[in-house]
Short mmCIF file of C-alpha atoms in Angstrom, two decimals:
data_model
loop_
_atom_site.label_atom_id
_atom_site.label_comp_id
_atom_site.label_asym_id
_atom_site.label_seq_id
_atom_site.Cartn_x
_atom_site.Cartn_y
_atom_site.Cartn_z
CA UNK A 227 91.15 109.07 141.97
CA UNK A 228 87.97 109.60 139.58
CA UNK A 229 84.77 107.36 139.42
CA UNK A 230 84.62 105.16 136.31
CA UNK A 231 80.90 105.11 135.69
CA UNK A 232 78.95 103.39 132.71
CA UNK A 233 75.50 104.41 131.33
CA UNK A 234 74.09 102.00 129.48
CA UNK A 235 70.35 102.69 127.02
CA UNK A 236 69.59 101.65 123.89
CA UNK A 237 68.30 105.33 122.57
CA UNK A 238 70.69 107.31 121.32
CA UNK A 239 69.30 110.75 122.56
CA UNK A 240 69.13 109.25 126.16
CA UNK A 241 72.85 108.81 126.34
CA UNK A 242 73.72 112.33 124.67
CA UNK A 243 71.23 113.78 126.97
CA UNK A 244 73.45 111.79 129.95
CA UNK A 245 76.60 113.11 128.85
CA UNK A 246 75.60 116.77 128.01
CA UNK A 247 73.82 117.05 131.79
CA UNK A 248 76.87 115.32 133.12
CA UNK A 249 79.88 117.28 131.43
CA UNK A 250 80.52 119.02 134.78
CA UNK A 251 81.10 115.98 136.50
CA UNK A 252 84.23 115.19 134.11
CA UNK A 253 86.91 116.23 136.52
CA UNK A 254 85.06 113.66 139.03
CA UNK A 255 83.62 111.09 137.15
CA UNK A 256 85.20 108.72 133.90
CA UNK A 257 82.29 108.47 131.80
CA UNK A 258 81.70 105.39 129.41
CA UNK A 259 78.26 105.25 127.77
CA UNK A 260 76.96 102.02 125.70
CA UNK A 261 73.79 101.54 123.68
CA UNK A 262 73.10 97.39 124.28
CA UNK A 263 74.21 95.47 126.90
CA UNK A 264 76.26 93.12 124.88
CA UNK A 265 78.39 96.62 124.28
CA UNK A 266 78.53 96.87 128.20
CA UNK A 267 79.83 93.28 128.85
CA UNK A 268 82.29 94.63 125.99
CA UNK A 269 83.01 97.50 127.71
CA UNK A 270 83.34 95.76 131.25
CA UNK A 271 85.63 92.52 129.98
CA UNK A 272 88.61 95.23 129.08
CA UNK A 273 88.03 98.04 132.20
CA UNK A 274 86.91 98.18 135.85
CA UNK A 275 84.13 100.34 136.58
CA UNK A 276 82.11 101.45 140.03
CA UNK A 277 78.65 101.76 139.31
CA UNK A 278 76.60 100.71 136.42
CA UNK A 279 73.43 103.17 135.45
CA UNK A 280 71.07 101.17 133.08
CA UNK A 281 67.70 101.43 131.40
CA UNK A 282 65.44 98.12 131.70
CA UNK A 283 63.73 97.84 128.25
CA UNK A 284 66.40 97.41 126.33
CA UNK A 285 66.38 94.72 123.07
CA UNK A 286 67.79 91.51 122.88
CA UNK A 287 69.27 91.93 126.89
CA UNK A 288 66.93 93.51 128.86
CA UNK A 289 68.16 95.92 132.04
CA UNK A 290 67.68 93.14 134.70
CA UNK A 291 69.51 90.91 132.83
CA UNK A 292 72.23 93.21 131.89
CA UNK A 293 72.64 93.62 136.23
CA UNK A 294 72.50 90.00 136.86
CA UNK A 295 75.35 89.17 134.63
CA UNK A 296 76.92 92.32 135.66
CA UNK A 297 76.23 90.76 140.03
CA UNK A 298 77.63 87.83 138.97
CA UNK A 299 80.86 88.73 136.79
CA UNK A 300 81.79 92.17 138.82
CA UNK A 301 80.02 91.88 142.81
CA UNK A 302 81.67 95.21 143.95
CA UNK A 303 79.85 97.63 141.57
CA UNK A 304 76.72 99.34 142.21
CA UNK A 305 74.01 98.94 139.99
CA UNK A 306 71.35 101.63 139.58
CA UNK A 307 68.33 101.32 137.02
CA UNK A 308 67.46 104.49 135.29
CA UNK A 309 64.20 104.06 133.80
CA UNK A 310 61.08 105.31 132.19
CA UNK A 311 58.00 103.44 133.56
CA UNK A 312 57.88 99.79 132.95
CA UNK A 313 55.56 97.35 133.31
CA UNK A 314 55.31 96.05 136.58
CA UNK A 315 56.27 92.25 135.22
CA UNK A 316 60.00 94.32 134.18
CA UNK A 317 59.89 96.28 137.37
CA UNK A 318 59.50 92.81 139.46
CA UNK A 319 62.76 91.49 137.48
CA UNK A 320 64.90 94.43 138.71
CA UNK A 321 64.31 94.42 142.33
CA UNK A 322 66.86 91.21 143.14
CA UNK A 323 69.97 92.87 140.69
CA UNK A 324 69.51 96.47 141.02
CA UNK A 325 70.64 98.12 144.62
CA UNK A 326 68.05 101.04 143.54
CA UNK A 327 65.88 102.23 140.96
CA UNK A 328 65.43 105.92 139.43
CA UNK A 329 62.79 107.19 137.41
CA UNK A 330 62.60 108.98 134.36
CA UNK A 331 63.25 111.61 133.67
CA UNK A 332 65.79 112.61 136.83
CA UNK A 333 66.82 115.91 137.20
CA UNK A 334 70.91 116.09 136.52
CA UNK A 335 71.45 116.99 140.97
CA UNK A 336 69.13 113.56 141.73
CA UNK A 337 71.26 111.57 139.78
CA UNK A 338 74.88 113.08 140.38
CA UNK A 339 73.59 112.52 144.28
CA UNK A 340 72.47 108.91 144.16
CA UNK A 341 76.56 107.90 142.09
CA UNK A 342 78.28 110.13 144.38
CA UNK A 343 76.72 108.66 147.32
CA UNK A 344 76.91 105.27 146.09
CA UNK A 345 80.64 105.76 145.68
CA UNK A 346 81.39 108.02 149.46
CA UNK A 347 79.63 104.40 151.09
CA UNK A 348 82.55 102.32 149.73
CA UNK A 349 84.88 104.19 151.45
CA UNK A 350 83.13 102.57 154.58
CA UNK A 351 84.25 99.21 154.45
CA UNK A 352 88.32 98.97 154.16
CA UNK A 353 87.51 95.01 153.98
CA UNK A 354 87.85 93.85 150.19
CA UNK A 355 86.25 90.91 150.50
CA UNK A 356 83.04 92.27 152.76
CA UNK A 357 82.28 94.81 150.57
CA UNK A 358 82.16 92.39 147.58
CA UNK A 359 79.80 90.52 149.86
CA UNK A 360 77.22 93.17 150.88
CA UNK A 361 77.21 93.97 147.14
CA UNK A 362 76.00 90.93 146.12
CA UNK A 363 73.51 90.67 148.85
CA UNK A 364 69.59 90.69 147.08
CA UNK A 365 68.04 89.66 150.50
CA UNK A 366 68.13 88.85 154.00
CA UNK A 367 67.31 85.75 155.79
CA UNK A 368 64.24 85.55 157.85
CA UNK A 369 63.26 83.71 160.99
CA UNK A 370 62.01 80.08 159.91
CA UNK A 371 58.96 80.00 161.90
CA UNK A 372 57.89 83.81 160.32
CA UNK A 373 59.10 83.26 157.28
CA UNK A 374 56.74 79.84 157.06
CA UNK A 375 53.62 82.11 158.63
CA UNK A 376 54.33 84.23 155.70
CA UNK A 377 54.43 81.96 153.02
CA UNK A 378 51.08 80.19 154.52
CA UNK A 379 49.49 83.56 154.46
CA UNK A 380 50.78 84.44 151.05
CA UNK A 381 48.98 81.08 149.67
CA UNK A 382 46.24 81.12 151.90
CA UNK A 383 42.50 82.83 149.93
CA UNK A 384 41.83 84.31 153.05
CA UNK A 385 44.55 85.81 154.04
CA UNK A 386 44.22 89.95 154.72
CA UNK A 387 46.70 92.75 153.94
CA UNK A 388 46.51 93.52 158.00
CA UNK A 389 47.91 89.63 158.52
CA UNK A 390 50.34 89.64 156.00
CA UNK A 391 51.47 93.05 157.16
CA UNK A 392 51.81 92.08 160.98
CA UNK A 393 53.82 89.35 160.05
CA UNK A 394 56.41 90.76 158.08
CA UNK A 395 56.22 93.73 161.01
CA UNK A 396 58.20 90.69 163.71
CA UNK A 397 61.29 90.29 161.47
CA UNK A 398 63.98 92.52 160.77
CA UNK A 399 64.86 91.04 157.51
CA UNK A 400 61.11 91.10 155.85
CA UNK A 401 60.94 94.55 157.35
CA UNK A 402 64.17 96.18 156.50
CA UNK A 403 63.10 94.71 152.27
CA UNK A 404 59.77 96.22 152.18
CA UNK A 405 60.92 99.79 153.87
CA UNK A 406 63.74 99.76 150.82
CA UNK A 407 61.39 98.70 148.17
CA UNK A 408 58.68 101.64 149.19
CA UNK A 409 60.91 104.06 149.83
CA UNK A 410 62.60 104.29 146.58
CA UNK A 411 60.69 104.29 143.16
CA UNK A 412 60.44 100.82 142.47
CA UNK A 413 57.11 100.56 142.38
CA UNK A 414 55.93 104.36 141.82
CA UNK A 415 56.86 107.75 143.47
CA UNK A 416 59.40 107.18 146.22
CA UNK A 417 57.36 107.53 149.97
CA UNK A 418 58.60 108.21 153.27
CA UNK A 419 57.96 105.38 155.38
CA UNK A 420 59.05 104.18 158.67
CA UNK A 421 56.21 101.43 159.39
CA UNK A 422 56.62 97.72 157.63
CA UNK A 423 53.02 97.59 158.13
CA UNK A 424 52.21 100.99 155.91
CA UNK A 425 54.72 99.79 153.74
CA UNK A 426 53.23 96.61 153.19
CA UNK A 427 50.01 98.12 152.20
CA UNK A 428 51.12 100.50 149.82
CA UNK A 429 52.85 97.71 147.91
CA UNK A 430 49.40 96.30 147.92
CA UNK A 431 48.77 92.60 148.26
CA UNK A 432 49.15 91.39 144.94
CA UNK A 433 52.00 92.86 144.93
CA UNK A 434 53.46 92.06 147.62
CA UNK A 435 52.57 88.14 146.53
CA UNK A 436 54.27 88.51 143.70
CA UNK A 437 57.57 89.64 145.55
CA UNK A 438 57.11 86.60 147.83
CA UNK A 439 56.40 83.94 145.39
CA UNK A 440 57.65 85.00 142.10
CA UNK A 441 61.02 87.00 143.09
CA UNK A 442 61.57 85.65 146.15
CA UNK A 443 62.30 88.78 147.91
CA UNK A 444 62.33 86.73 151.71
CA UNK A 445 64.06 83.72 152.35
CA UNK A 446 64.10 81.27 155.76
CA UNK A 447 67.67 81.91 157.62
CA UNK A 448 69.03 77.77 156.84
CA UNK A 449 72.73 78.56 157.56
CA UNK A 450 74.25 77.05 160.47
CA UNK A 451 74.38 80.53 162.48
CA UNK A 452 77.16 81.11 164.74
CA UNK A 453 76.58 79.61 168.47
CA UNK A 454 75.64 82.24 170.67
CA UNK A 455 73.97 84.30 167.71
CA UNK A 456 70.14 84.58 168.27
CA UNK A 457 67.99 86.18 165.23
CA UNK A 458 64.85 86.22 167.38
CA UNK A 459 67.08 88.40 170.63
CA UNK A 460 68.39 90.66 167.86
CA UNK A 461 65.06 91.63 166.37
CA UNK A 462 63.19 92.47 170.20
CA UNK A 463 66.32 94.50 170.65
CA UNK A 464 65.49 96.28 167.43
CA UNK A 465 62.18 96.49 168.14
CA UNK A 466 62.93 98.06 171.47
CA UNK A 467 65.33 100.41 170.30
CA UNK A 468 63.21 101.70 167.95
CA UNK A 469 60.51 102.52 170.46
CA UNK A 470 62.74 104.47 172.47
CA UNK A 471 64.34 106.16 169.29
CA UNK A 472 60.74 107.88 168.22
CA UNK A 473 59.76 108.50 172.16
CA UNK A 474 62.91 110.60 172.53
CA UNK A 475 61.90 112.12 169.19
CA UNK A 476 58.67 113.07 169.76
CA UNK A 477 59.39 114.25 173.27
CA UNK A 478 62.10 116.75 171.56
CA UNK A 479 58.95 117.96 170.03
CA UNK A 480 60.21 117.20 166.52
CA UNK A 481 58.80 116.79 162.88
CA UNK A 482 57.48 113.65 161.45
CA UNK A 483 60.59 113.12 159.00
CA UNK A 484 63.22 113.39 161.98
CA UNK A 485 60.55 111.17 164.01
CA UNK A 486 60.11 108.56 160.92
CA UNK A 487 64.07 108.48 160.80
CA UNK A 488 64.83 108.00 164.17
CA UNK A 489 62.46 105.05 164.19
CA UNK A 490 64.02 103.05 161.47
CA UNK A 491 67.20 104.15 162.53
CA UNK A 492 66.51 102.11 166.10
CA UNK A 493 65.08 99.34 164.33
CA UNK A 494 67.66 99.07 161.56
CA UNK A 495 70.28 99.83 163.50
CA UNK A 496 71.68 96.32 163.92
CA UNK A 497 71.23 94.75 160.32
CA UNK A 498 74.66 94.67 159.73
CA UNK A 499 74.94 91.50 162.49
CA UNK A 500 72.29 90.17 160.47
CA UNK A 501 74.58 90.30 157.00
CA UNK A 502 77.56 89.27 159.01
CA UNK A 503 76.14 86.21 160.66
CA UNK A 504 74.53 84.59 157.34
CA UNK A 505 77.48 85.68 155.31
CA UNK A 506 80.82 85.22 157.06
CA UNK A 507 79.29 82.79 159.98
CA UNK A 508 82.71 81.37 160.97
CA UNK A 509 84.42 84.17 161.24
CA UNK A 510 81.48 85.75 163.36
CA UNK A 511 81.35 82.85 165.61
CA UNK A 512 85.01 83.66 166.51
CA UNK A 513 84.05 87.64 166.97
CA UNK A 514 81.00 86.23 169.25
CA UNK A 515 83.72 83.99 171.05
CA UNK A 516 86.68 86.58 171.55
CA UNK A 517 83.57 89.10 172.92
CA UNK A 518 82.83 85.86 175.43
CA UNK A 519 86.00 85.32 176.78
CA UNK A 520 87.66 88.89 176.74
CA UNK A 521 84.16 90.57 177.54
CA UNK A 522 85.14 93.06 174.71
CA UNK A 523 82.53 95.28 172.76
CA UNK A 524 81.14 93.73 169.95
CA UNK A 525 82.35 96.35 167.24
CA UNK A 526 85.70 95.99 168.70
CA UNK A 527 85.74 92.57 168.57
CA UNK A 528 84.49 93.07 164.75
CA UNK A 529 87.27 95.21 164.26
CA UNK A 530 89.67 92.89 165.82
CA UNK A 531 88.71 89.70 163.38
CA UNK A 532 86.81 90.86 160.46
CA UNK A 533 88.18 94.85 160.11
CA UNK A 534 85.13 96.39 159.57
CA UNK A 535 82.21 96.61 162.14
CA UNK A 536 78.03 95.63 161.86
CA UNK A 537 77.83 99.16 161.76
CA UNK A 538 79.53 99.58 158.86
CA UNK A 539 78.23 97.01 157.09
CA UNK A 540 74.88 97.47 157.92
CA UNK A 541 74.60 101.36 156.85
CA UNK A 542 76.87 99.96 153.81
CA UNK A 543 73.75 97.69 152.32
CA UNK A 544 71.17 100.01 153.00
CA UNK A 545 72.88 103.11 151.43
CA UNK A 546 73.06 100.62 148.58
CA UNK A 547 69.51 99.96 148.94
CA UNK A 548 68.79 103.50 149.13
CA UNK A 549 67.41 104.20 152.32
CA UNK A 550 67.79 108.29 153.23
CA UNK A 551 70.64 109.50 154.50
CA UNK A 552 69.85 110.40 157.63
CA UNK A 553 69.27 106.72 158.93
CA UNK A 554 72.09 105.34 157.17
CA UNK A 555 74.05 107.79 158.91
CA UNK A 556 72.87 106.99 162.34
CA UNK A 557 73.01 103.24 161.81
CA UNK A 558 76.80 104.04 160.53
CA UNK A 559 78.12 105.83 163.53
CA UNK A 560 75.63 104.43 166.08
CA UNK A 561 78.39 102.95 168.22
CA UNK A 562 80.70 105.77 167.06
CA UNK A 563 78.76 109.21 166.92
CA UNK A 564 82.09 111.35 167.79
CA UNK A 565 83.43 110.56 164.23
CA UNK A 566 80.32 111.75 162.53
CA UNK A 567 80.75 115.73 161.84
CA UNK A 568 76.76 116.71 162.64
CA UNK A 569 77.03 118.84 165.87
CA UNK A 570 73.38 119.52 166.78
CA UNK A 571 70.78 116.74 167.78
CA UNK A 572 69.57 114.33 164.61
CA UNK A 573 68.31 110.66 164.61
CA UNK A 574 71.80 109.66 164.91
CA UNK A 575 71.91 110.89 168.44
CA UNK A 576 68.56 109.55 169.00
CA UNK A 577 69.73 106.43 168.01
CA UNK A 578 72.95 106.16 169.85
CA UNK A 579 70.92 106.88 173.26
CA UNK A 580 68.19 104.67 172.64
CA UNK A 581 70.42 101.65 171.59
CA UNK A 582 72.41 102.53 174.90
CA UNK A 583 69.54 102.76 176.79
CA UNK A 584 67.80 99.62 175.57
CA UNK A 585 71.20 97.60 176.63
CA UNK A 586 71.15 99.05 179.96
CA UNK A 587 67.40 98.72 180.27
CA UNK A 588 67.78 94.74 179.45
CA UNK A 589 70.31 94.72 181.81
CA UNK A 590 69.28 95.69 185.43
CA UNK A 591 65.64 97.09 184.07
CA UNK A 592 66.35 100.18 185.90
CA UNK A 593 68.59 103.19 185.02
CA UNK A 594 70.83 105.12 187.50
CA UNK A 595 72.44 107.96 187.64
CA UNK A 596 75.22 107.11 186.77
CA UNK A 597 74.45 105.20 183.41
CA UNK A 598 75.15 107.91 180.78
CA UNK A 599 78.42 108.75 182.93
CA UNK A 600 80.89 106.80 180.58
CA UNK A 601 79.46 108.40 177.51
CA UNK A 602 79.31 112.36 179.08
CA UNK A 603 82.39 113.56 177.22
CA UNK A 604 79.96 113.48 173.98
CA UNK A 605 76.63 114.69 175.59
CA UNK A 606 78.50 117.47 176.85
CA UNK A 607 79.70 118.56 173.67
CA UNK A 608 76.15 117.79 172.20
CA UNK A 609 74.61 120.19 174.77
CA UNK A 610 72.46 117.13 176.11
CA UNK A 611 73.33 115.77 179.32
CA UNK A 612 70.63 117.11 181.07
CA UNK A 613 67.71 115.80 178.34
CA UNK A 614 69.60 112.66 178.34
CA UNK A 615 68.67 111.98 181.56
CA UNK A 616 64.80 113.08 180.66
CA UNK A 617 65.36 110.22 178.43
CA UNK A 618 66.37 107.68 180.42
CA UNK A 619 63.18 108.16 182.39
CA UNK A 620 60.92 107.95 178.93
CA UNK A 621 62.28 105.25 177.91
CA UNK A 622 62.37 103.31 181.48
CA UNK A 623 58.25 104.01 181.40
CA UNK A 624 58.11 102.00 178.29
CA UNK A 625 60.12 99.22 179.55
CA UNK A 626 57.85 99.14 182.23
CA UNK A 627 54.89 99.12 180.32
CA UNK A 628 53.61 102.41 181.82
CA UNK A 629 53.90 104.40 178.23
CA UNK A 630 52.76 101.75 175.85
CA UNK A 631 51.30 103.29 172.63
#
């Protein structure tokens, strides 16, 4: 079944351009270009459509207000700004209704990448009604007690970039916004970056104010969260699991980029329980009950009740949000990396181990021999039983405090 995807700009030229660079893409892709919004919301009210590609400066209805109508009318489709550069009062406007932001001008393979991709992530959630949720989703909900640090930091004329930084650095939800936002070109060229803290300061203070108090980009988790669900355990276990994810990188000797990726693949890994828990809390209560009186996995449980897994949820939103491949693939299959085709060693199997590790770790804080024996049928076909068990040693040091960095 073809894509239905609609361009909407206000010049002329731009949309020509659009459809002469896209006429190979006709056997894929249904094409529907408009030159105002109001012609969009036309366009919308009489067919269904997957992903909307808009410019912002646009008269009479801007971009951002083009994709908030668009969030709140039509939740499943994806909603991409293509853009010139804007004014950073315009840019602060889009970064709530769009999932992601590209720059003019894009080369024709940047922006056939970012739709097809866009589209492929659907095909991760069977669950109707969770992928119209994760759509919709602008931001994630923050520890209380950090997310009130924050705001007295944010307010506060002597407040540093370092402070402000460290504290959005303890939560997964402040942490997992400000890695999207600087890593895709929302606020400039798009930058590899695996540290909240680097990310943080790049943004620059101002500007990171002006998320915080004028778009709200954070917000205090005030949901009644599912008994047995605890925001603060999930985020150490992040932290954790990243740790171990870039050791067992960088004692594979590898480059930055697959180091960068493993990293925010272990810390990210989990955000789908995060989405889950402040969007269908009920139903996650009873996955967090059937895993406490069946001792089931969690992602079966998921299955089970809510037919689709944090996994899949998670790598869902942040494949909306952009983030590279590579970590939504190991946050996708992290549980799962049998059904994911890559063969040699990535940050996906980096991941895997070092959320397996972490679990065991936090268990009995040692490891034993016999740990990695239930999941051997895929290190053997990896080729990395025997550095698996090198691993288990790195990452036991850290627990232990005797490879702190």
């Amino acid at each position: 079944m073809k894509r239905r995807i609609l361009f909407v700009d206000d010049e002329p030229k731009v949309l020509h351009g659009l459809r002469r660079m896209l006429r190979g893409m006709r056997d894929e892709w249904e094409m529907a270009f408009a030159e105002s919004g109001a012609e969009a919301l036309e366009i919308l009210s009489r067919d269904s459509y997957d992903v909307v590609v808009s410019d912002m400066r646009m008269p009479k209805m801007d971009g951002a207000q083009l994709l908030s109508e668009i969030r709140d009318r039509y939740p499943k489709m994806v909603r991409i700004v293509l853009s010139g550069h804007s004014d950073k009062e315009m840019i602060l406007k889009s970064v709530r209704p769009a999932h992601q932001y590209l720059s003019k001008p894009c080369d024709s393979q940047t922006l056939k990448s970012t739709v097809k991709r866009a589209c492929t992530l659907r095909d991760l959630l069977s669950q109707e009604a969770l992928t119209e949720i994760v759509s919709q989703m602008e931001v994630l909900p923050s520890l209380p007690s950090l997310y009130s640090e924050l705001m007295d930091a944010i307010q506060s004329p002597d407040s540093s970039m370092e402070q402000i930084g460290g504290i959005i650095s303890r939560d997964l939800a402040m942490t997992t916004k400000v890695l999207q936002l600087v890593n895709s070109a929302f606020f400039g060229v798009p930058r590899h970056i695996s540290d909240p803290a680097q990310a943080v300061n790049l943004l620059g203070i101002e500007t990171v104010k002006a998320l915080v108090l004028t778009v709200g980009v954070f917000s205090a988790f005030r949901k009644h969260a599912p008994n047995r669900f605890h925001l603060d355990r999930l985020w150490n276990h992040s932290i954790q699991t990243g740790a171990y994810a870039r050791e067992i990188a960088q004692s594979e000797n590898t480059d930055k980029y697959f180091i960068d990726d493993a990293f925010m693949g272990g810390l990210l890994h989990d955000v789908g329980k995060l989405v889950l828990a402040t969007s269908v809390p009920d139903d996650y209560g009873r996955v967090l009950e059937l895993i406490r009186r069946q001792s089931m996995c969690e992602w079966e449980a998921e299955a089970q009740i809510l037919k689709a897994t944090h996994a899949e949820v998670g790598a869902y939103l942040l494949g909306l949000w952009g983030i590279p491949d590579s970590i939504v693939e190991a946050i996708a299959f992290h549980h799962q990396p049998e059904r994911c085709p890559v063969d040699s060693l990535s940050p996906l199997t980096v991941v895997y181990l070092a959320n397996l590790l972490e679990h065991e770790l936090e268990a009995s804080k040692e490891v034993s021999g016999n740990d990695l024996k239930a999941h051997e049928t895929y290190l053997q076909k990896m080729a990395l039983m025997d550095r698996a068990h090198a691993w288990q040693e790195v990452c036991s040091r850290i627990k232990h405090g005797e490879n702190n960095r």
